[in-house]
Amino acid sequence: MDDTPHATPEPGSPPVPPDVGEHDATADDATSDDTAPPDATADWGAPWPPPKPPRRRTYDPLAVALGNASLLGVGYLFLGRRPLALVQVAGVVALVAVSLGRAEPWCEFAVLGWWLLTTAHGWYLARRGDPRTTARGYRLVAAGLTLAVLLTVGLLRLDAAGIEDDVARARERGDCAAVLAAREQVGFGQRLADAPGAERGDAVVEVCRRLLSSGDELTDGLHGKVDTRKLTSGFDTLTDVLEQPEYTAAVAHTLDGFLRSLPLGSACDTVRVTDWLRARKTRHDVLDRVSATVRRTAPEALVDCADARHGREEWGQALGLYQRLLDRYPQNPLADRAREGVHKATLAVELATVRERLSDAYGGQPAYCSNPAKYSAAPAVRKGAVNRALFYGNDEYTDQLPKGWRASEASRAALIVCAGDTAATDSGTAVATCPYYSEDSPNLTGDVTFRKIAVPVKVYALRTGKVVAERTVEIGGTSCPSSFLNDTGLVGVPPDWLVTESADDVRAAFEPLIRRG
């Protein structure tokens, strides 16, 4: 029996296990396991079974780096660093947003730098502690995600580059419609993958839209009534775009579309457009090709418009158009037609002027008598022959002239005869003096001198508009008809009296003016 004293536990305290030191070490080693009963020496306050020492985590640096290379924070998730994963994704989103907004090359370099930085950082974190391991499954997942991201971005950039190339070729051809068609293929993905390239394409599209708008303005300026304000606006846009030499072909394409609209359906509208184009200053650029179109189009338009004006009896405008062709294009095949038109229009203008002045009466006589005009196609004045005339003024005597002396209208007259009106009639040369007494006053007697009727006359040759005769015509007649002056209006016996003319007397007086000697 063991005489070793044992401590007696105090009331309420746990029982004291037996002393584990009594067990043979070999036996303990052989029999100890997680299910073995506690030996007598174990501390009853220690946990049972005893905890295993913590296992250290191991990471695959390549898997982490590949995961971060996807820019989706996958590598950080492998490390259990969720905040870092969010930071990586947020950084990518921010950089992409800046790239879309600014579309500058440095933005792409910033994204590339962020990609390299986060990839290297993931590699560094995974290698920082030992031990390391190889996780093939993680590597496959990370590589797959990264490859998908890189392949998607690459394909989108390749597609964007192809579209940009199509836009550049269309711009070089000057085909803005093809530029817009190509740009319709650009979506968000292409912009995301190649923001600077998309921005360059947008700049081309903006210029092309300006050119298409200017083409619409030029076309609208030709529809209906020619609107030179729209033409000016359209050409101003073309001039502005030409400040960028790479758009010369596009400007030329737009200009050619406008020039192909000429000539217009109306010759007079064509004249207005070609006159406006001709007035533009020479710039020594592609816009100067309008000169060739003007030289090709304007002569025929001028002649056709002049003919139309002539047909509407707008003689002055027709004459100006014919003359404009001769002044600007004297060697043009239409010059002979224009010269003939000038001759006809000139005659028409002259005749219209003559008619206007003959119809405009002033002071009892037409304006022609004080402001003559010529009509070059009037019959020439012939010596010894009857030259038909138009008689104006003093109808009391000129109405007695033969009808054969009168022209039916201005274009057939050789002479314009302007006779003084009745108030201008005066006493001419004395013919005879006879003694008379008044029937009302028999005691009043005296001699009365009978005089010819004096009429001031001015004669113009219509062909030249010049005066060919200016004299006082004296009309003879009978005198001393009786011994009495039976006129209740007389007070006493007048000293002079006009002869009594006949139609033959009037004819004899005017005949020298009609039959030029």
Short mmCIF file of C-alpha atoms in Angstrom, two decimals, residues 183-487:
data_model
loop_
_atom_site.label_atom_id
_atom_site.label_comp_id
_atom_site.label_asym_id
_atom_site.label_seq_id
_atom_site.Cartn_x
_atom_site.Cartn_y
_atom_site.Cartn_z
CA ARG A 183 -19.10 54.91 -88.18
CA GLU A 184 -22.51 53.35 -87.58
CA GLN A 185 -20.64 50.11 -86.84
CA VAL A 186 -18.87 51.66 -83.84
CA GLY A 187 -20.49 50.54 -80.59
CA PHE A 188 -19.72 50.95 -76.93
CA GLY A 189 -17.30 48.04 -76.99
CA GLN A 190 -15.16 49.55 -79.72
CA ARG A 191 -15.13 52.89 -77.92
CA LEU A 192 -14.18 51.15 -74.69
CA ALA A 193 -11.32 49.27 -76.34
CA ASP A 194 -9.97 52.16 -78.43
CA ALA A 195 -11.27 55.50 -77.18
CA PRO A 196 -8.65 57.67 -78.98
CA GLY A 197 -9.37 55.92 -82.29
CA ALA A 198 -13.10 56.41 -81.76
CA GLU A 199 -12.48 60.08 -81.01
CA ARG A 200 -10.53 60.49 -84.26
CA GLY A 201 -13.38 58.88 -86.15
CA ASP A 202 -15.87 61.19 -84.45
CA ALA A 203 -13.87 64.19 -85.65
CA VAL A 204 -14.07 62.91 -89.23
CA VAL A 205 -17.80 62.31 -88.86
CA GLU A 206 -18.34 65.83 -87.54
CA VAL A 207 -16.56 67.35 -90.54
CA CYS A 208 -18.50 65.13 -92.92
CA ARG A 209 -21.77 66.15 -91.33
CA ARG A 210 -20.79 69.78 -91.87
CA LEU A 211 -20.02 69.03 -95.51
CA LEU A 212 -23.29 67.17 -96.02
CA SER A 213 -25.12 70.09 -94.40
CA SER A 214 -23.36 72.54 -96.69
CA GLY A 215 -24.31 70.36 -99.67
CA ASP A 216 -27.95 70.52 -98.57
CA GLU A 217 -27.70 74.30 -98.26
CA LEU A 218 -26.24 74.59 -101.76
CA THR A 219 -28.96 72.38 -103.16
CA ASP A 220 -31.69 74.30 -101.33
CA GLY A 221 -30.23 77.54 -102.69
CA LEU A 222 -30.97 76.31 -106.22
CA HIS A 223 -34.54 75.15 -105.64
CA GLY A 224 -37.39 77.49 -106.40
CA LYS A 225 -36.11 81.04 -106.37
CA VAL A 226 -32.32 81.14 -106.25
CA ASP A 227 -31.25 82.01 -102.69
CA THR A 228 -27.75 83.46 -102.73
CA ARG A 229 -27.71 83.63 -98.91
CA LYS A 230 -27.81 79.84 -98.72
CA LEU A 231 -25.19 79.60 -101.45
CA THR A 232 -22.96 81.95 -99.46
CA SER A 233 -23.43 79.93 -96.27
CA GLY A 234 -22.67 76.66 -98.06
CA PHE A 235 -19.47 77.97 -99.65
CA ASP A 236 -18.37 79.50 -96.35
CA THR A 237 -18.54 76.03 -94.79
CA LEU A 238 -16.52 74.54 -97.65
CA THR A 239 -13.92 77.26 -97.20
CA ASP A 240 -13.68 76.58 -93.46
CA VAL A 241 -13.26 72.83 -93.97
CA LEU A 242 -10.48 73.44 -96.51
CA GLU A 243 -8.38 74.79 -93.66
CA GLN A 244 -7.75 71.07 -92.99
CA PRO A 245 -5.97 69.83 -96.15
CA GLU A 246 -6.88 66.19 -95.50
CA TYR A 247 -10.50 67.03 -96.37
CA THR A 248 -9.74 68.47 -99.81
CA ALA A 249 -11.19 65.43 -101.58
CA ALA A 250 -14.35 65.55 -99.44
CA VAL A 251 -14.82 69.25 -100.22
CA ALA A 252 -14.29 68.54 -103.91
CA HIS A 253 -16.88 65.74 -103.76
CA THR A 254 -19.44 68.07 -102.17
CA LEU A 255 -18.66 70.85 -104.65
CA ASP A 256 -18.99 68.49 -107.62
CA GLY A 257 -22.43 67.44 -106.45
CA PHE A 258 -23.47 71.09 -106.45
CA LEU A 259 -21.91 71.86 -109.83
CA ARG A 260 -23.61 68.85 -111.44
CA SER A 261 -26.92 70.62 -110.75
CA LEU A 262 -26.01 73.28 -113.31
CA PRO A 263 -27.52 74.32 -115.62
CA LEU A 264 -30.90 74.67 -113.92
CA GLY A 265 -34.24 74.28 -115.60
CA SER A 266 -34.57 78.06 -115.90
CA ALA A 267 -31.91 79.78 -117.98
CA CYS A 268 -32.38 83.03 -116.08
CA ASP A 269 -31.90 81.23 -112.74
CA THR A 270 -28.75 79.68 -114.16
CA VAL A 271 -27.51 83.14 -115.12
CA ARG A 272 -28.09 84.37 -111.58
CA VAL A 273 -26.13 81.46 -110.10
CA THR A 274 -23.25 81.70 -112.58
CA ASP A 275 -23.02 85.45 -112.05
CA TRP A 276 -22.79 84.85 -108.30
CA LEU A 277 -20.13 82.16 -108.76
CA ARG A 278 -18.17 84.37 -111.14
CA ALA A 279 -18.14 87.18 -108.59
CA ARG A 280 -16.41 84.99 -105.99
CA LYS A 281 -12.76 85.76 -105.41
CA THR A 282 -10.18 83.33 -106.74
CA ARG A 283 -8.67 81.30 -103.89
CA HIS A 284 -6.26 79.06 -105.81
CA ASP A 285 -7.76 75.92 -104.27
CA VAL A 286 -10.26 73.25 -105.20
CA LEU A 287 -13.14 75.74 -105.06
CA ASP A 288 -11.75 77.48 -108.14
CA ARG A 289 -13.06 74.65 -110.29
CA VAL A 290 -16.36 76.56 -110.35
CA SER A 291 -14.72 78.74 -113.03
CA ALA A 292 -14.73 75.88 -115.53
CA THR A 293 -18.41 75.20 -114.84
CA VAL A 294 -19.24 78.88 -115.27
CA ARG A 295 -17.40 79.03 -118.61
CA ARG A 296 -19.24 75.93 -119.76
CA THR A 297 -22.69 76.91 -118.55
CA ALA A 298 -22.99 80.69 -118.57
CA PRO A 299 -22.88 81.53 -122.35
CA GLU A 300 -25.85 79.35 -123.29
CA ALA A 301 -27.75 80.46 -120.20
CA LEU A 302 -27.16 84.12 -121.06
CA VAL A 303 -28.42 83.72 -124.61
CA ASP A 304 -31.45 81.62 -123.63
CA CYS A 305 -32.40 84.00 -120.84
CA ALA A 306 -31.96 86.98 -123.19
CA ASP A 307 -34.22 85.33 -125.77
CA ALA A 308 -36.82 84.72 -123.08
CA ARG A 309 -36.67 88.36 -121.97
CA HIS A 310 -36.92 89.49 -125.58
CA GLY A 311 -39.99 87.34 -126.05
CA ARG A 312 -41.60 89.02 -123.04
CA GLU A 313 -40.72 92.43 -124.52
CA GLU A 314 -38.29 93.13 -121.70
CA TRP A 315 -35.97 94.75 -124.20
CA GLY A 316 -33.55 96.43 -121.85
CA GLN A 317 -32.84 93.28 -119.85
CA ALA A 318 -32.47 91.22 -123.01
CA LEU A 319 -29.99 93.74 -124.42
CA GLY A 320 -27.94 93.66 -121.23
CA LEU A 321 -27.75 89.86 -121.26
CA TYR A 322 -26.70 89.68 -124.90
CA GLN A 323 -24.06 92.34 -124.35
CA ARG A 324 -22.78 90.55 -121.22
CA LEU A 325 -22.05 87.44 -123.25
CA LEU A 326 -20.15 89.44 -125.87
CA ASP A 327 -18.11 91.23 -123.22
CA ARG A 328 -17.21 88.09 -121.25
CA TYR A 329 -17.03 85.40 -123.93
CA PRO A 330 -16.30 87.13 -127.26
CA GLN A 331 -14.85 83.95 -128.80
CA ASN A 332 -17.72 81.72 -127.79
CA PRO A 333 -19.64 80.05 -130.68
CA LEU A 334 -22.79 81.74 -129.39
CA ALA A 335 -21.27 85.20 -129.92
CA ASP A 336 -22.83 85.58 -133.40
CA ARG A 337 -26.23 84.74 -132.00
CA ALA A 338 -25.65 87.26 -129.24
CA ARG A 339 -24.64 89.97 -131.73
CA GLU A 340 -27.85 89.37 -133.66
CA GLY A 341 -29.73 89.53 -130.38
CA VAL A 342 -28.00 92.80 -129.47
CA HIS A 343 -29.08 94.29 -132.79
CA LYS A 344 -32.69 93.23 -132.39
CA ALA A 345 -32.86 94.21 -128.75
CA THR A 346 -31.26 97.57 -129.48
CA LEU A 347 -33.88 98.32 -132.11
CA ALA A 348 -36.62 97.20 -129.79
CA VAL A 349 -35.30 99.43 -127.00
CA GLU A 350 -35.04 102.38 -129.37
CA LEU A 351 -38.56 101.87 -130.69
CA ALA A 352 -39.93 101.47 -127.17
CA THR A 353 -38.22 104.71 -126.16
CA VAL A 354 -39.63 106.56 -129.18
CA ARG A 355 -43.12 105.29 -128.52
CA GLU A 356 -42.91 106.22 -124.87
CA ARG A 357 -41.84 109.77 -125.66
CA LEU A 358 -44.47 110.17 -128.36
CA SER A 359 -47.21 109.08 -126.01
CA ASP A 360 -46.06 111.27 -123.14
CA ALA A 361 -47.70 114.64 -123.91
CA TYR A 362 -46.34 117.76 -122.27
CA GLY A 363 -47.62 121.27 -122.97
CA GLY A 364 -49.85 120.14 -125.82
CA GLN A 365 -47.00 118.30 -127.57
CA PRO A 366 -45.40 114.90 -126.94
CA ALA A 367 -42.18 114.72 -124.96
CA TYR A 368 -40.42 113.59 -128.10
CA CYS A 369 -40.60 117.11 -129.52
CA SER A 370 -38.32 118.41 -126.75
CA ASN A 371 -36.41 115.19 -126.07
CA PRO A 372 -36.06 113.25 -129.32
CA ALA A 373 -34.75 109.69 -129.67
CA LYS A 374 -33.63 107.65 -132.63
CA TYR A 375 -34.95 104.45 -134.09
CA SER A 376 -32.22 103.00 -136.23
CA ALA A 377 -34.59 100.79 -138.24
CA ALA A 378 -36.80 103.69 -139.34
CA PRO A 379 -37.06 104.34 -143.09
CA ALA A 380 -34.36 106.60 -144.42
CA VAL A 381 -35.34 110.11 -145.49
CA ARG A 382 -35.37 110.21 -149.32
CA LYS A 383 -34.98 113.28 -151.40
CA GLY A 384 -37.88 114.15 -153.66
CA ALA A 385 -40.06 111.34 -152.36
CA VAL A 386 -42.88 111.40 -149.91
CA ASN A 387 -41.45 110.58 -146.50
CA ARG A 388 -44.22 109.35 -144.31
CA ALA A 389 -44.42 111.16 -141.01
CA LEU A 390 -46.18 111.38 -137.70
CA PHE A 391 -47.69 114.84 -137.14
CA TYR A 392 -48.12 116.33 -133.68
CA GLY A 393 -49.52 119.69 -132.61
CA ASN A 394 -51.83 122.21 -134.28
CA ASP A 395 -54.38 119.69 -135.49
CA GLU A 396 -56.38 122.55 -137.05
CA TYR A 397 -54.00 122.53 -139.98
CA THR A 398 -52.12 119.21 -139.81
CA ASP A 399 -55.38 117.26 -139.92
CA GLN A 400 -55.90 118.67 -143.44
CA LEU A 401 -52.75 116.99 -144.77
CA PRO A 402 -53.13 113.97 -147.09
CA LYS A 403 -53.43 110.53 -145.55
CA GLY A 404 -50.70 109.29 -147.86
CA TRP A 405 -48.24 111.44 -145.95
CA ARG A 406 -49.04 109.84 -142.64
CA ALA A 407 -47.34 106.76 -141.19
CA SER A 408 -49.57 104.19 -139.51
CA GLU A 409 -47.29 103.98 -136.48
CA ALA A 410 -43.83 104.91 -135.26
CA SER A 411 -41.90 101.98 -136.74
CA ARG A 412 -43.02 102.99 -140.25
CA ALA A 413 -42.38 106.73 -140.00
CA ALA A 414 -39.38 108.46 -141.51
CA LEU A 415 -40.14 111.84 -139.99
CA ILE A 416 -41.62 113.25 -136.81
CA VAL A 417 -43.24 116.64 -137.43
CA CYS A 418 -43.87 118.79 -134.38
CA ALA A 419 -46.08 121.77 -135.21
CA GLY A 420 -46.69 124.64 -132.80
CA ASP A 421 -50.10 124.53 -131.22
CA THR A 422 -52.93 126.89 -132.17
CA ALA A 423 -51.86 129.45 -129.60
CA ALA A 424 -48.48 129.64 -131.28
CA THR A 425 -49.97 130.42 -134.69
CA ASP A 426 -48.94 133.87 -135.80
CA SER A 427 -49.32 136.22 -138.71
CA GLY A 428 -46.97 135.63 -141.53
CA THR A 429 -46.11 137.40 -144.72
CA ALA A 430 -48.63 140.05 -145.96
CA VAL A 431 -50.61 138.96 -148.99
CA ALA A 432 -52.92 141.91 -149.74
CA THR A 433 -54.33 145.08 -148.17
CA CYS A 434 -57.95 145.93 -148.75
CA PRO A 435 -60.23 148.81 -147.59
CA TYR A 436 -62.98 147.70 -145.23
CA TYR A 437 -65.67 149.05 -143.05
CA SER A 438 -67.46 147.42 -140.22
CA GLU A 439 -71.01 146.33 -140.79
CA ASP A 440 -71.83 147.08 -137.19
CA SER A 441 -70.19 150.44 -137.32
CA PRO A 442 -70.44 151.80 -140.88
CA ASN A 443 -68.64 154.96 -140.00
CA LEU A 444 -65.51 152.97 -139.03
CA THR A 445 -63.47 152.27 -142.13
CA GLY A 446 -59.87 151.34 -142.75
CA ASP A 447 -57.41 149.15 -144.60
CA VAL A 448 -56.97 145.53 -143.56
CA THR A 449 -53.80 143.64 -144.43
CA PHE A 450 -54.25 139.96 -145.03
CA ARG A 451 -51.32 137.78 -143.96
CA LYS A 452 -50.35 134.13 -144.35
CA ILE A 453 -50.83 131.76 -141.43
CA ALA A 454 -47.49 131.25 -139.72
CA VAL A 455 -46.96 127.92 -137.89
CA PRO A 456 -43.64 127.09 -136.19
CA VAL A 457 -42.55 123.55 -137.15
CA LYS A 458 -39.67 121.30 -136.14
CA VAL A 459 -39.00 118.15 -138.15
CA TYR A 460 -36.91 115.18 -136.90
CA ALA A 461 -35.49 112.30 -138.89
CA LEU A 462 -36.59 109.30 -136.85
CA ARG A 463 -33.63 107.17 -137.94
CA THR A 464 -31.16 109.55 -136.32
CA GLY A 465 -33.35 111.49 -133.88
CA LYS A 466 -31.80 114.70 -135.26
CA VAL A 467 -33.54 117.87 -136.46
CA VAL A 468 -33.68 118.07 -140.26
CA ALA A 469 -35.84 121.18 -140.47
CA GLU A 470 -36.80 123.92 -138.08
CA ARG A 471 -38.77 126.73 -139.58
CA THR A 472 -42.03 128.65 -139.63
CA VAL A 473 -44.39 127.29 -142.22
CA GLU A 474 -46.56 129.94 -143.87
CA ILE A 475 -49.91 128.82 -145.13
CA GLY A 476 -51.42 130.92 -147.90
CA GLY A 477 -55.09 131.39 -148.76
CA THR A 478 -57.72 133.78 -150.07
CA SER A 479 -57.81 137.42 -149.00
CA CYS A 480 -60.21 140.36 -149.29
CA PRO A 481 -63.26 138.11 -149.47
CA SER A 482 -65.84 140.97 -149.28
CA SER A 483 -66.23 144.62 -148.43
CA PHE A 484 -67.51 143.96 -144.96
CA LEU A 485 -65.93 142.53 -141.84
CA ASN A 486 -69.03 141.01 -140.31
CA ASP A 487 -67.73 139.85 -136.95
#
